[in-house]
C-alpha positions as semicolon CSV with decimal commas, in nm:
position;residue;x (nm);y (nm);z (nm)
1;M;-8,662;-8,396;10,667
2;T;-8,881;-8,209;10,913
3;L;-8,956;-7,839;10,930
4;D;-8,754;-7,833;11,251
5;D;-8,456;-7,980;11,067
6;L;-8,487;-7,726;10,787
7;Y;-8,521;-7,435;11,030
8;A;-8,215;-7,552;11,223
9;T;-8,014;-7,561;10,897
10;I;-8,136;-7,209;10,811
11;L;-8,028;-7,081;11,152
12;V;-7,681;-7,230;11,106
13;R;-7,651;-7,063;10,765
14;K;-7,755;-6,730;10,916
15;D;-7,395;-6,675;11,024
16;A;-7,233;-6,835;10,719
17;D;-7,038;-6,658;10,450
18;P;-7,290;-6,532;10,190
19;T;-7,067;-6,658;9,911
20;S;-7,105;-7,011;10,042
21;S;-7,480;-7,048;10,072
22;W;-7,799;-6,927;9,905
23;T;-7,962;-6,905;10,247
24;A;-7,677;-6,691;10,378
25;Q;-7,699;-6,466;10,070
26;L;-8,072;-6,419;10,117
27;L;-8,045;-6,346;10,488
28;A;-7,761;-6,103;10,424
29;K;-7,998;-5,899;10,203
30;G;-8,220;-5,837;10,505
31;P;-8,572;-5,920;10,624
32;E;-8,743;-5,715;10,356
33;K;-8,576;-5,915;10,074
34;C;-8,661;-6,239;10,253
35;A;-9,025;-6,132;10,275
36;E;-9,027;-6,032;9,908
37;K;-8,887;-6,369;9,806
38;F;-9,145;-6,548;10,020
39;G;-9,419;-6,351;9,845
40;E;-9,283;-6,443;9,501
41;E;-9,277;-6,808;9,591
42;A;-9,631;-6,795;9,734
43;V;-9,759;-6,644;9,409
44;E;-9,584;-6,916;9,209
45;A;-9,749;-7,181;9,428
46;I;-10,089;-7,020;9,374
47;I;-10,037;-7,025;9,000
48;E;-9,951;-7,394;9,001
49;A;-10,251;-7,470;9,224
50;V;-10,484;-7,294;8,982
51;K;-10,325;-7,470;8,686
52;G;-10,367;-7,808;8,859
53;D;-10,007;-7,919;8,801
54;R;-9,951;-8,148;9,100
55;D;-9,578;-8,193;9,052
56;A;-9,515;-7,822;8,996
57;L;-9,729;-7,735;9,298
58;T;-9,533;-7,981;9,510
59;G;-9,205;-7,812;9,415
60;E;-9,348;-7,462;9,468
61;A;-9,491;-7,565;9,806
62;A;-9,143;-7,678;9,912
63;D;-9,008;-7,339;9,801
64;V;-9,284;-7,161;10,000
65;L;-9,208;-7,354;10,318
66;Y;-8,834;-7,290;10,284
67;H;-8,876;-6,919;10,218
68;L;-9,128;-6,886;10,503
69;L;-8,870;-7,029;10,741
70;V;-8,601;-6,798;10,603
71;M;-8,834;-6,502;10,656
72;L;-8,900;-6,612;11,015
73;A;-8,528;-6,649;11,078
74;A;-8,461;-6,305;10,934
75;R;-8,693;-6,160;11,198
76;D;-8,576;-6,395;11,478
77;V;-8,914;-6,561;11,507
78;P;-8,864;-6,918;11,632
79;L;-9,048;-7,189;11,440
80;S;-9,157;-7,320;11,780
81;D;-9,352;-6,997;11,843
82;V;-9,545;-7,049;11,517
83;L;-9,612;-7,414;11,605
84;D;-9,728;-7,314;11,955
85;T;-9,972;-7,068;11,799
86;L;-10,107;-7,338;11,571
87;A;-10,141;-7,577;11,865
88;A;-10,336;-7,317;12,065
89;R;-10,569;-7,258;11,771
90;Q;-10,632;-7,628;11,730
91;S;-10,851;-7,639;12,038
92;Q;-11,118;-7,417;11,882
93;S;-11,296;-7,395;11,549
94;G;-11,134;-7,179;11,283
95;I;-11,446;-6,965;11,272
96;A;-11,433;-6,893;11,645
97;E;-11,059;-6,830;11,638
98;K;-11,087;-6,583;11,352
99;A;-11,377;-6,403;11,523
100;S;-11,167;-6,363;11,841
101;R;-10,890;-6,169;11,661
102;V;-10,889;-5,794;11,715
103;P;-10,926;-5,614;11,378
C-alpha cells in the first residue's frame, strides 16, 4: 500500500455512511476531532519511540500516517500538495529552508 492508495481510500470514505466506516465516523465529527485524534496518535508514537519498542512504534507510526491523511482530507488538503512541498524543500538544506520561513 502507498500513501496515495490510503489517501484515495480515505477520500472515498469521506462520503460514506458513518455507521459503515471508522474513517467516515471520524470525518463526520469534523476537522477539529480529526486533528485531535492525529495529536493523540502522535503522542503515542513518541512514547513508543522513547521506550524503544520497535514493534509498537511501527504500529503507532502507521496510526500517525493514517490520521494525518484523515486530517488533511478533513480540511481538503490534497496529499499531492504536501508531497509537492516536500519535493520543493528537497533542493535545499533543511537549515536553509527553515531559515527562509517567515516567523
